[in-house]
Each structure stands twice: as C-alpha cells, then as structure tokens.
Coordinates of C-alpha atoms (C1' of nucleotides) in Angstrom, one line a residue:
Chain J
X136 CA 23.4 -44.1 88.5
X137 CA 26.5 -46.7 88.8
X138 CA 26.9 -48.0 85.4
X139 CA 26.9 -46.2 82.0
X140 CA 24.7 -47.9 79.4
X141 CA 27.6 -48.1 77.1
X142 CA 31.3 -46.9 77.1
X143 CA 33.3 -45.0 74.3
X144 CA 36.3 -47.6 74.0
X145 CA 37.1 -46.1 70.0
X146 CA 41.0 -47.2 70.5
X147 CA 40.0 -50.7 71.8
X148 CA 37.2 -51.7 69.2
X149 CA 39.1 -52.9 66.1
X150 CA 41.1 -55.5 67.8
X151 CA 38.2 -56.9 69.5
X152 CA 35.9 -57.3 66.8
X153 CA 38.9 -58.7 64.4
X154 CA 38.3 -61.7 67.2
X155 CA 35.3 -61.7 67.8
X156 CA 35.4 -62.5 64.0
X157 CA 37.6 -65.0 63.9
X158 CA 35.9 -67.0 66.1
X159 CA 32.4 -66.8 64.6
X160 CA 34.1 -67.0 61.3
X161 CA 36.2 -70.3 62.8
X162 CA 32.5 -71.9 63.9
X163 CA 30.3 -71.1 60.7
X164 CA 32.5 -70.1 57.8
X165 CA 32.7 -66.8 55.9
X166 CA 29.3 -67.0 54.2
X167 CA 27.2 -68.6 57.0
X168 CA 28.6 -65.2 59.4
X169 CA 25.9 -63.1 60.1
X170 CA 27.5 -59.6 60.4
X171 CA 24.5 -59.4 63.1
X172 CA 26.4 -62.2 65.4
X173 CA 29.9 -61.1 64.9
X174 CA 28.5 -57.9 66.4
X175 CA 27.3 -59.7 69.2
X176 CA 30.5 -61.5 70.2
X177 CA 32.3 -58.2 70.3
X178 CA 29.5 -56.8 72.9
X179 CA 28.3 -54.1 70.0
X180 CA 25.7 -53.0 67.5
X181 CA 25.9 -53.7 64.0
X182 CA 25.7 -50.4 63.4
X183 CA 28.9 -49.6 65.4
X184 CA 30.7 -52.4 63.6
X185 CA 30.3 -50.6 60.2
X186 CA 31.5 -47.7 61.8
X187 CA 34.6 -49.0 62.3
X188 CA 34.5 -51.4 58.8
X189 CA 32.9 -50.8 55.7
X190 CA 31.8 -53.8 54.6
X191 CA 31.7 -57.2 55.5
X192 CA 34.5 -57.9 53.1
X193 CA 36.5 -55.8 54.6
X194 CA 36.3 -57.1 57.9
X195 CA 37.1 -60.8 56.6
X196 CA 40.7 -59.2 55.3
X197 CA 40.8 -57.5 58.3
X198 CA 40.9 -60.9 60.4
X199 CA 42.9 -62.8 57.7
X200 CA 45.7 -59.8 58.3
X201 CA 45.8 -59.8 62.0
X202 CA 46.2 -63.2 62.1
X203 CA 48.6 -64.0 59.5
X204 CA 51.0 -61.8 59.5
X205 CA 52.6 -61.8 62.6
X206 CA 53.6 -65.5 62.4
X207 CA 55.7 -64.8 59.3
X208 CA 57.3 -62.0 61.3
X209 CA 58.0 -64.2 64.4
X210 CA 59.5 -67.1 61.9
X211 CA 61.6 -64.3 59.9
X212 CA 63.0 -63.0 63.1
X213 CA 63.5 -66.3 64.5
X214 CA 65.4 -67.6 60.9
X215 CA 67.6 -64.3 61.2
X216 CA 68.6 -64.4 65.0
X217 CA 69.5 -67.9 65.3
X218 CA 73.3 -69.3 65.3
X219 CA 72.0 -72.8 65.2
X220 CA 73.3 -75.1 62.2
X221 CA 70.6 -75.6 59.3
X222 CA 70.0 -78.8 60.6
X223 CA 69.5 -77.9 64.3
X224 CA 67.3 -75.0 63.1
X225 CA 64.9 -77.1 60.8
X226 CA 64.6 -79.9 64.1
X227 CA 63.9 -77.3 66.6
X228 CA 62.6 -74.1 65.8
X229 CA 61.2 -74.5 63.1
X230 CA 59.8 -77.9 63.4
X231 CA 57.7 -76.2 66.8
X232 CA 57.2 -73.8 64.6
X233 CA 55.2 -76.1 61.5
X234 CA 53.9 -78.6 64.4
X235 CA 51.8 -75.3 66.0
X236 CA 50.2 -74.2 62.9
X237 CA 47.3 -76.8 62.9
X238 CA 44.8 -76.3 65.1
X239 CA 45.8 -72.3 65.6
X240 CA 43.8 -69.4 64.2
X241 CA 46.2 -69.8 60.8
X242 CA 44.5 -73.0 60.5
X243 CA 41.2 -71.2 60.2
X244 CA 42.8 -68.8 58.0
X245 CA 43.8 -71.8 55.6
X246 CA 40.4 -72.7 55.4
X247 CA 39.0 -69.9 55.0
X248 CA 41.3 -68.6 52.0
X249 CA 40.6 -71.9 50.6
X250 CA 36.5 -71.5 51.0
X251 CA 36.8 -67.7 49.6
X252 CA 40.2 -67.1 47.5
X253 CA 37.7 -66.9 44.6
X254 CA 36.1 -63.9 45.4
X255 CA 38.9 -62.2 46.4
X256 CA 41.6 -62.0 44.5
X257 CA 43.1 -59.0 46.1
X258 CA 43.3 -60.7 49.2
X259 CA 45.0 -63.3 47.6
X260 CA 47.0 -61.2 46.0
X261 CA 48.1 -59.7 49.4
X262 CA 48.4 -63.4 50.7
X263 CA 50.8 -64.3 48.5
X264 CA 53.0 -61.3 49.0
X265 CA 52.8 -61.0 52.8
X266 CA 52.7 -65.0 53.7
X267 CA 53.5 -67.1 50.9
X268 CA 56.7 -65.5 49.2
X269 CA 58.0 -64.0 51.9
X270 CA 57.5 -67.8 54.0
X271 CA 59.0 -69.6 51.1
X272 CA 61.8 -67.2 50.8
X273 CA 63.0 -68.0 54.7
X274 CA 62.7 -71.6 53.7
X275 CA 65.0 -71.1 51.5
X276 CA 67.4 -69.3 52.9
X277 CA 67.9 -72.2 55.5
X278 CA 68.4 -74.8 53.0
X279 CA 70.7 -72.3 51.0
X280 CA 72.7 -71.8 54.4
X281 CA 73.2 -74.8 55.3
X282 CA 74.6 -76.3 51.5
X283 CA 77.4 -73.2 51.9
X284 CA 77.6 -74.8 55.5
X285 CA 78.7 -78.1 53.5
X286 CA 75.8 -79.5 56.2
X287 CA 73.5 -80.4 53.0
X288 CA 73.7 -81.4 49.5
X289 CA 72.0 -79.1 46.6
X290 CA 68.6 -81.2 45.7
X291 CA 65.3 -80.4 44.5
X292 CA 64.4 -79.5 47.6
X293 CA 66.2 -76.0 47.3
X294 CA 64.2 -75.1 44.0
X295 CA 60.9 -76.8 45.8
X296 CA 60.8 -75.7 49.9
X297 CA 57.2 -76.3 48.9
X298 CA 57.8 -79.8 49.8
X299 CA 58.9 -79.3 53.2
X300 CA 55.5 -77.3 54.2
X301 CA 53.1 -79.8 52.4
X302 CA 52.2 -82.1 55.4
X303 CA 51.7 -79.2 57.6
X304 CA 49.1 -78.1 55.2
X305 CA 47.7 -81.5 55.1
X306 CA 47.7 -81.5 58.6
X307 CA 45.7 -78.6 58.9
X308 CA 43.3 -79.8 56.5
X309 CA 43.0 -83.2 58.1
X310 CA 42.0 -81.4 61.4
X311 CA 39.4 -79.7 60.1
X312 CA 37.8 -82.2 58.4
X313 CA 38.1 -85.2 60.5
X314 CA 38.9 -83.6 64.0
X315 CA 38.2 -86.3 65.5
X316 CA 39.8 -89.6 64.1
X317 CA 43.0 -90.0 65.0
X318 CA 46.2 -88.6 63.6
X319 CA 49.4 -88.0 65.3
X320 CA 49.9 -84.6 62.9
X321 CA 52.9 -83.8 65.1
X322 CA 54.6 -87.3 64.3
X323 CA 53.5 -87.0 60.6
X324 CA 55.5 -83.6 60.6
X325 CA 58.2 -85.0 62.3
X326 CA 58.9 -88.4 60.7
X327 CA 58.9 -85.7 57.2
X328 CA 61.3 -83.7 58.4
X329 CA 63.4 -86.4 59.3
X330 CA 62.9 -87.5 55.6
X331 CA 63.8 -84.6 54.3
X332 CA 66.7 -84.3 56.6
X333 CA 68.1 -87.9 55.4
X334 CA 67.3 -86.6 52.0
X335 CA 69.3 -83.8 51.9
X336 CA 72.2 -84.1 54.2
X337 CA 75.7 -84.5 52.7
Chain U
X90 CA 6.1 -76.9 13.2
X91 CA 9.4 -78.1 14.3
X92 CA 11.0 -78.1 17.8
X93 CA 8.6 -79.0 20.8
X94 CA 9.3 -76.5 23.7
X95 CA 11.1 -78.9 26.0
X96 CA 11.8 -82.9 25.6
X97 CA 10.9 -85.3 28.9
X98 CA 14.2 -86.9 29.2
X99 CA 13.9 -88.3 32.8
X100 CA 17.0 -90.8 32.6
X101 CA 18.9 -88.1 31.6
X102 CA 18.2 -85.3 33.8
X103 CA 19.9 -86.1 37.0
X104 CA 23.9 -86.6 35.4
X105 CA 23.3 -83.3 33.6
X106 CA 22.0 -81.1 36.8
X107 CA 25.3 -82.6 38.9
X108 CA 27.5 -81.6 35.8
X109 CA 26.0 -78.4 35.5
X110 CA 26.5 -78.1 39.5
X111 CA 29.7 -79.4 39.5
X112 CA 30.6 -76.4 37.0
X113 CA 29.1 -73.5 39.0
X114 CA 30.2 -74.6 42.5
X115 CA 33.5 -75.0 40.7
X116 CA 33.3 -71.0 40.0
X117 CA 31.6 -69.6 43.0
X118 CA 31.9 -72.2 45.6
X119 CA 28.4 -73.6 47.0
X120 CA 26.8 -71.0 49.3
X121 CA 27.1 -68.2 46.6
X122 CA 25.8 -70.4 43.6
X123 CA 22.1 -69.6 43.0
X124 CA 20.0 -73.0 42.5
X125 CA 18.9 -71.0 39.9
X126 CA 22.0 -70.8 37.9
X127 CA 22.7 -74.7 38.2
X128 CA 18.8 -74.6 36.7
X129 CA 20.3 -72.8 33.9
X130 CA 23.1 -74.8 33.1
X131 CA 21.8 -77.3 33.6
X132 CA 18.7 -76.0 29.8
X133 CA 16.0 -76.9 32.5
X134 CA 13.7 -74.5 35.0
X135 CA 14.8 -74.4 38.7
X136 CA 11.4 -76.3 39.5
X137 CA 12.4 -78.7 37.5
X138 CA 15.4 -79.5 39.6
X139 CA 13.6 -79.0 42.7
X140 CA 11.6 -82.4 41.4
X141 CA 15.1 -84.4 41.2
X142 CA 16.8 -82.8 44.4
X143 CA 14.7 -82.3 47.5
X144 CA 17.1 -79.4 48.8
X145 CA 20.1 -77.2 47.6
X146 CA 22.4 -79.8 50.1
X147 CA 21.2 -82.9 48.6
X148 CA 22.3 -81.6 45.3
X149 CA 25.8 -80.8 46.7
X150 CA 26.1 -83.9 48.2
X151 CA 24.9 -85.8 45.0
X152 CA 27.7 -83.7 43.4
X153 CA 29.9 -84.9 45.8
X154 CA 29.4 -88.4 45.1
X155 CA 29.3 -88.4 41.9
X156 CA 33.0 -86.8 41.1
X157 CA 34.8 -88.6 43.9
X158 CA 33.3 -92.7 44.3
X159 CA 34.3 -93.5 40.5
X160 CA 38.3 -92.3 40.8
X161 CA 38.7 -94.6 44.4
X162 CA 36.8 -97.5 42.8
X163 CA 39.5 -96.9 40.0
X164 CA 42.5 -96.9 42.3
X165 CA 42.2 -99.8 44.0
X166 CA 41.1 -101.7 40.5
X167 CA 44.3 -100.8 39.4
X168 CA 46.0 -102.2 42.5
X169 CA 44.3 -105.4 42.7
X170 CA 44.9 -105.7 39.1
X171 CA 48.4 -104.9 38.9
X172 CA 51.4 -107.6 38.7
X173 CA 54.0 -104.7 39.3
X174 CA 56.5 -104.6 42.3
X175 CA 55.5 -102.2 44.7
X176 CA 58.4 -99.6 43.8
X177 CA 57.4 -100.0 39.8
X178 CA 53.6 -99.3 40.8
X179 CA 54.3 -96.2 43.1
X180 CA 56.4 -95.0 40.3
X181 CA 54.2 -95.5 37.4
X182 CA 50.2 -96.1 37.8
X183 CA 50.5 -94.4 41.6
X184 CA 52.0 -91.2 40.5
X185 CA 50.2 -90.6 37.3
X186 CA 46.8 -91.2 39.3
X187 CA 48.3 -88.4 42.2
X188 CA 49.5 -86.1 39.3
X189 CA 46.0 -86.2 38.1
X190 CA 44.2 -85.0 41.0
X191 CA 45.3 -81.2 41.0
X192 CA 43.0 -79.8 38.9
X193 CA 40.7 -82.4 37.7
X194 CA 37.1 -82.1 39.4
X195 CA 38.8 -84.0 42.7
X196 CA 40.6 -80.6 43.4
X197 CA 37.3 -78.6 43.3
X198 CA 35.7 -81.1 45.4
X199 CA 38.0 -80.7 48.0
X200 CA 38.0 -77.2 48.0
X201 CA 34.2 -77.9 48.7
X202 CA 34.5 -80.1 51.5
X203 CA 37.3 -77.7 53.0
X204 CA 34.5 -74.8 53.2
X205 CA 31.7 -76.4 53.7
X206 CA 32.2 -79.8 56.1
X207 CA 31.5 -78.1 59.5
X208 CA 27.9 -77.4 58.2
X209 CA 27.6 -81.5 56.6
X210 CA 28.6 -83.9 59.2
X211 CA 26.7 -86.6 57.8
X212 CA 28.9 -86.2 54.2
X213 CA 32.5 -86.0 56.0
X214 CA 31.3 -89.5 57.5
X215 CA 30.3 -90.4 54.3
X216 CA 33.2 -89.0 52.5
X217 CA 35.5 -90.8 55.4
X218 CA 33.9 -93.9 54.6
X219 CA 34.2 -94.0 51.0
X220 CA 37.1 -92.4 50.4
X221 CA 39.4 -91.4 53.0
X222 CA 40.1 -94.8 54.4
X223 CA 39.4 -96.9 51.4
X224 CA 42.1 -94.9 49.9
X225 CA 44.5 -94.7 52.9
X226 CA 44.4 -98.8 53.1
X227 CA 44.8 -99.3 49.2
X228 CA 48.3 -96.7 49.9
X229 CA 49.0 -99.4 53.0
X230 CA 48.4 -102.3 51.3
X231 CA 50.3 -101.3 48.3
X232 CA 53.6 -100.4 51.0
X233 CA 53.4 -103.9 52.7
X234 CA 53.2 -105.7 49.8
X235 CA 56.3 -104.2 49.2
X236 CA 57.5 -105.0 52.6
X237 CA 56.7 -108.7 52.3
X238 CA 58.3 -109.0 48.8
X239 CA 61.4 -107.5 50.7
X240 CA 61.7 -104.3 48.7
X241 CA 61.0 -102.0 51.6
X242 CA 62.0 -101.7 54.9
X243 CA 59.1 -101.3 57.6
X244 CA 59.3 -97.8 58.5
X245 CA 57.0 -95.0 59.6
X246 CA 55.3 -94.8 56.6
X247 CA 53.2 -98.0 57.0
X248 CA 51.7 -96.1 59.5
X249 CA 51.5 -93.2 58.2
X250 CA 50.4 -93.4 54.6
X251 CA 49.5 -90.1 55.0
X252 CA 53.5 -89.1 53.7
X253 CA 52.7 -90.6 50.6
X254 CA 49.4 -88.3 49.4
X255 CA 50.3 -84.9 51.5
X256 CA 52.1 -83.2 48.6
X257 CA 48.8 -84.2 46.8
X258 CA 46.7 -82.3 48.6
X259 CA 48.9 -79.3 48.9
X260 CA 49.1 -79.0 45.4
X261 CA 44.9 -78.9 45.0
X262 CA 45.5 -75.9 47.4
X263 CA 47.9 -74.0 45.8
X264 CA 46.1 -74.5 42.5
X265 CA 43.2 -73.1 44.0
X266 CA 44.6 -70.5 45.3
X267 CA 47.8 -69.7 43.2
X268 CA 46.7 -70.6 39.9
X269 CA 48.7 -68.6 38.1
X270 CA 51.9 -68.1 40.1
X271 CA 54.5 -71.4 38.4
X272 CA 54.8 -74.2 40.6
X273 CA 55.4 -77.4 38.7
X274 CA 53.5 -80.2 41.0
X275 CA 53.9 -82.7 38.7
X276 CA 57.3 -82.7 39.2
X277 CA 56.6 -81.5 43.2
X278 CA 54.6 -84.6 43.7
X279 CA 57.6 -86.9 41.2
X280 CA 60.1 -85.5 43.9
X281 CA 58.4 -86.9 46.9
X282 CA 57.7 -90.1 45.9
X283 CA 61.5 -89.9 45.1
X284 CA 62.2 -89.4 48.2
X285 CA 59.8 -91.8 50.2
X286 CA 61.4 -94.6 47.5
X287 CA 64.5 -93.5 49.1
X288 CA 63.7 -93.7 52.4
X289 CA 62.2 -96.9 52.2
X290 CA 63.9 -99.2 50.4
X291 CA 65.9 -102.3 51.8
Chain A
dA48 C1' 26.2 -25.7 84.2
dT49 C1' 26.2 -25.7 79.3
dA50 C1' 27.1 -26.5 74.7
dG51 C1' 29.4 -29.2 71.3
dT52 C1' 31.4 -33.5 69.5
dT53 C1' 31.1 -38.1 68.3
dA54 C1' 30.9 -43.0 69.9
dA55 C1' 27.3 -46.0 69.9
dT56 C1' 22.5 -47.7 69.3
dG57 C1' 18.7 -50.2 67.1
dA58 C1' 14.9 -49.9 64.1
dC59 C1' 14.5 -50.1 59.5
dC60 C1' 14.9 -51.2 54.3
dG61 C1' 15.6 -53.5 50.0
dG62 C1' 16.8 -57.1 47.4
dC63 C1' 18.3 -61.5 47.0
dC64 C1' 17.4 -66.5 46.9
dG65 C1' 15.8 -71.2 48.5
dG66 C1' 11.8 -73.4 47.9
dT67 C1' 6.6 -74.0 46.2
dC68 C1' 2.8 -74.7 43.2
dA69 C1' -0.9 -74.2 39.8
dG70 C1' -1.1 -75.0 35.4
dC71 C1' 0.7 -76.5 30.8
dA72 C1' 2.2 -79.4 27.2
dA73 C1' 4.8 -83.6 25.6
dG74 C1' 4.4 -88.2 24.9
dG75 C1' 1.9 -92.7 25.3
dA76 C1' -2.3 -95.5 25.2
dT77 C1' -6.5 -96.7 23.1
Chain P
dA200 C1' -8.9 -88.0 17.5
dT201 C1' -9.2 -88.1 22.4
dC202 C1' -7.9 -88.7 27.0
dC203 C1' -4.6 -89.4 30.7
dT204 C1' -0.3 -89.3 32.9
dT205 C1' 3.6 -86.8 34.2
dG206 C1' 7.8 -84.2 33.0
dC207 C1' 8.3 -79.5 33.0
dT208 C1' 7.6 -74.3 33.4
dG209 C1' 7.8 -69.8 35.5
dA210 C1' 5.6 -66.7 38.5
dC211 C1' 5.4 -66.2 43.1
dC212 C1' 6.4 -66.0 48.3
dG213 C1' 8.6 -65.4 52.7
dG214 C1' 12.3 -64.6 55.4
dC215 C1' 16.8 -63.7 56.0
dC216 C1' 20.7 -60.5 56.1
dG217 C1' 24.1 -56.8 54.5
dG218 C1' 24.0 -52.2 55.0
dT219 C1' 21.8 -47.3 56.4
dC220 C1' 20.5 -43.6 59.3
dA221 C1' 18.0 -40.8 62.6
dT222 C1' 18.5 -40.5 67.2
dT223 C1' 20.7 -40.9 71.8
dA224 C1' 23.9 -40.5 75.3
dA225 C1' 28.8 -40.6 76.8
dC226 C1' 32.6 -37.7 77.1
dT227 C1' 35.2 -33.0 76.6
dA228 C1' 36.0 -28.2 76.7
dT229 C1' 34.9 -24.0 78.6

DNA sequence: ATAGTTAATGACCGGCCGGTCAGCAAGGAT
DNA sequence: ATCCTTGCTGACCGGCCGGTCATTAACTAT
C-alpha cells in the first residue's frame, strides 16, 4: 500500500519545472527542448506541465524571469547598502559580482536571449526594463557617486557604463563557445577594471 | 517563345543558396528557417539545393564560412601590409575594421554560433582555427610590434588581447538584441581603444 | 464510508519540415 | 533533327513534437 503512485505537490511544481528547464534548456538550446524532456527532468507528465504553463513560450520567459531578476535585486541592494568609496565598491563587490556571472544560469540566459530575442520581442522588451536599464542605471549611480566624492574625474565612461560590463559579456560568450581553451575570464575582468579605474580616477 | 522555365547555371548556384541563407537565418535564426524558404530565396526548388548541400548543417556551416574566412584574411592583409606605428594602426585601419563588425553579416554570424555551437563541435573547432586565434595573434602581433618599436609598455594586454576586441562583441549583442534602443558603439568601441592607448603607452 | 474536487496521467492528434526521388526539360554534341 | 547528359522540379513521405483531453487517483469535507 506504502507509496502513492503520484503526490499533489500544486505549490511546489512551478519552481521545479522553471529548473528543470533551465537545465535542459542550458544542454540543448531553446529550439532543440523537447517540452516532452523538460517534463521528465521535473518528475511529471507533459500534460501536467501545461497545466501549470500554457505554452512552451511561456515557460522559456518563465525560466528567463526566475533567473534574471533576482541578481539585479541583490546588486541594487548591495549598490544602496554599501558605505564603501566608489572605488572600493567597483574592486570588491561588484567586481565578485561581474567575475560570477559567467558560467552561472545568467550565462545561459545570455545565450539564450541571444539565440531567441527575435521571436520575442516582448521578452525583450521585459529584458530591457527589468535587467538592462535598471543594471545600467546602478552603474551609473556609482560612477556619478564617486565624481561628487572628487574620487573620479567626469569621462565617457559616465555617459557609457556600457563599457565597464563589456568583457563580462565577452566572457560569458567565450565560455560557451570555447569552454574548454583556456582563458583566465576572472583576470580579463580584473585587469579591465583596473583600466577603467586608472582611467577614471582623479 | 521566350523565357525557358529555368536556366542551368551550376557555377552560380552555390554563392546564391549561402546569400539567400545567410538572409533567412539572419531573420529567424537557423532551427526555425525552413530549407524550403532558403529554396525560395534562393529562385531555385528545395531539391535543387538538396543536390549542392547534403544536409540543412552543411549549408549552415557553408554559410558560416563563407561570411567570416574573407574579413580575417583581410585583417591581417592589412597588418602585414601596413607601414604605420602600432598606436596610428589601432587608431585608424584597426578601429574602422572593429566599427564595422556590428551589424555587417559578422554580427549575425555570431549570433549563430552563440545559439547553435553546443550542437556543431566540429565548426567551433573550425571557427577556432580560422578565426578566433588567427585573429587573437594578428591583435598580439600588432601590440608587440608596438612594444619593440618602444611605443608601449608590456602590460597585461599582450596577454590578453582579448581587452582589445570585448567591446566588439558586446556591441554585436546589444545590436541584436537592442536594436532600436540608442547606443552609439562606434564611438563605445573609439572610447576603449582610447583607453587601452592610454594604458599602454610608454 | 462516501461523495466531490482537482492534481496528475498518458495516449493521442495534426501539422510541420528535413530529406527523397521519379521524371522533365535545357543545353550540348553530332 | 535527334539523342544524351544532367541541372532542375515538385509531389511526396515519415517521424518528430507542441499541444489536447478523457480518464484516473490523490486528497478533502462531511
């Protein structure tokens, strides 16, 4: 009699086949995902799993949200709470910070924005909001900090933070593609935030 | 009685079913574009390019090829060629061929390789081979040159030319994804050659 | 116990798409 | 003209996969 054949577990669902998506979505890409085999991963039927989402689609922004968003939080909060100086901040924090992005689940997310955006504009849409403005903006804010600090000078750096995000991006690109051959991507990170640092300082 | 249904125009066939590939992965990415439509595009019948390309794959890796091979072979011509000091070459030939990647058919192909490498391990080698390192020592050689000539000081950056083409390939990426939304990368990727100049000079 | 609710199953369907092939017609040779 | 080669067509197939639904069985209330 022991063991039920299967167990209501309504509350706990979502979450787990958000990562059981992730990581089929991490192995074969979007497309290649059978819906069938994320299913699987999450110990369900595909039937349940429409229960719970209504397409495929909407199970990829699903994945995309849960994993995006609450690194922005976690760097907004950090950025507010902190009494280091702009300098300290950008060597510390948030250079742990860019060094941990490649090779986490927001490295999948790059690629899989990259592999998709096309078809979904409204998740790019969201993207942008959620993660890109609001990411840029914090950048910002600690340059801007630490010129009224007298710490930096005003460059083009505080009209393009873009710049100080590009090699993590790279970074994230270069270790999906080529894994295996060797780059230091914490070194490259560092040695441009030093850069920028020697740039930018007054 | 005029126009015969179809011309034979072997020679010709292959460049135009590439172009016409090029075009339609540029739009829906590879695993959503229909052979069929690349058929179309390309004025022929999909059997037709089932005689010049064994498989969908072979096509995209013929596509591939074809974009990416000519603008390496054309970077280090222009090196080898060139009589400028290091710092004039970064500055002139060097940026103008990095402001030229975003959104020429380089971007797209990236975008490509992004989504699609972990399912072609035989084209990242291929692509590594050809183009990732042949590019990453034309960068090296170009930086000690410069070295030798005593413009530069040996820093990081010899060994990590990676610096030098990061804000390259973030700029394909936002491109992709951000089309719309302003970011000037010309003048992004100007600003970090700036700033590598900067760092590196004696 | 019993009945009612609903989480969960899994067999099924329809259409889409990569790849094939029998035949056709354009060009060349004689 | 006539035949031969071969570039080219387009109808076709098979299987894969996103999405559905009738049914079942785990829980809840009484």
């Amino acid at each position: 009699m022991a063991e039920p054949r299967y167990r209501r577990r309504k509350e706990d669902r979502p979450d787990e086949i958000t990562a059981a998506a992730l990581s089929a979505f991490a192995e074969n890409g979007y497309a290649a995902t059978r819906v069938e085999e994320v299913a699987k991963r999450a110990g369900i039927s595909k039937g349940l799993l429409y229960l719970y989402f209504k397409t495929k689609e909407e199970l990829f922004k699903a994945v995309i949200r849960s994993v995006v968003i609450p690194r922005v939080d976690a760097l907004e909060l950090a950025l507010d709470q902190s009494t280091l100086s702009a300098e300290a901040f950008l060597r510390g924090p948030m250079l742990q910070f860019m060094q941990g992005i490649p090779g986490s689940p927001v490295g999948i997310v790059v690629r899989l924005m990259i592999a998709e955006a096309h078809r979904h504009p409204d998740l790019v849409d969201y993207y942008w909001q959620n993660v890109v403005s609001r990411g840029l903006a914090a950048l910002q804010r600690i340059l801007d900090r630490g010129v009224e600090n007298g710490e930096f000078r005003r460059t083009a750096v505080n009209e393009l933070p873009h710049l100080l995000i590009a090699p993590v991006i790279f970074s994230v690109i270069w270790k999906l593609l080529f894994e295996n051959r060797s780059l230091d991507t914490d070194r490259l990170i560092e040695c441009h935030i030093d850069m920028i640092l020697n740039d930018i300082k007054a």
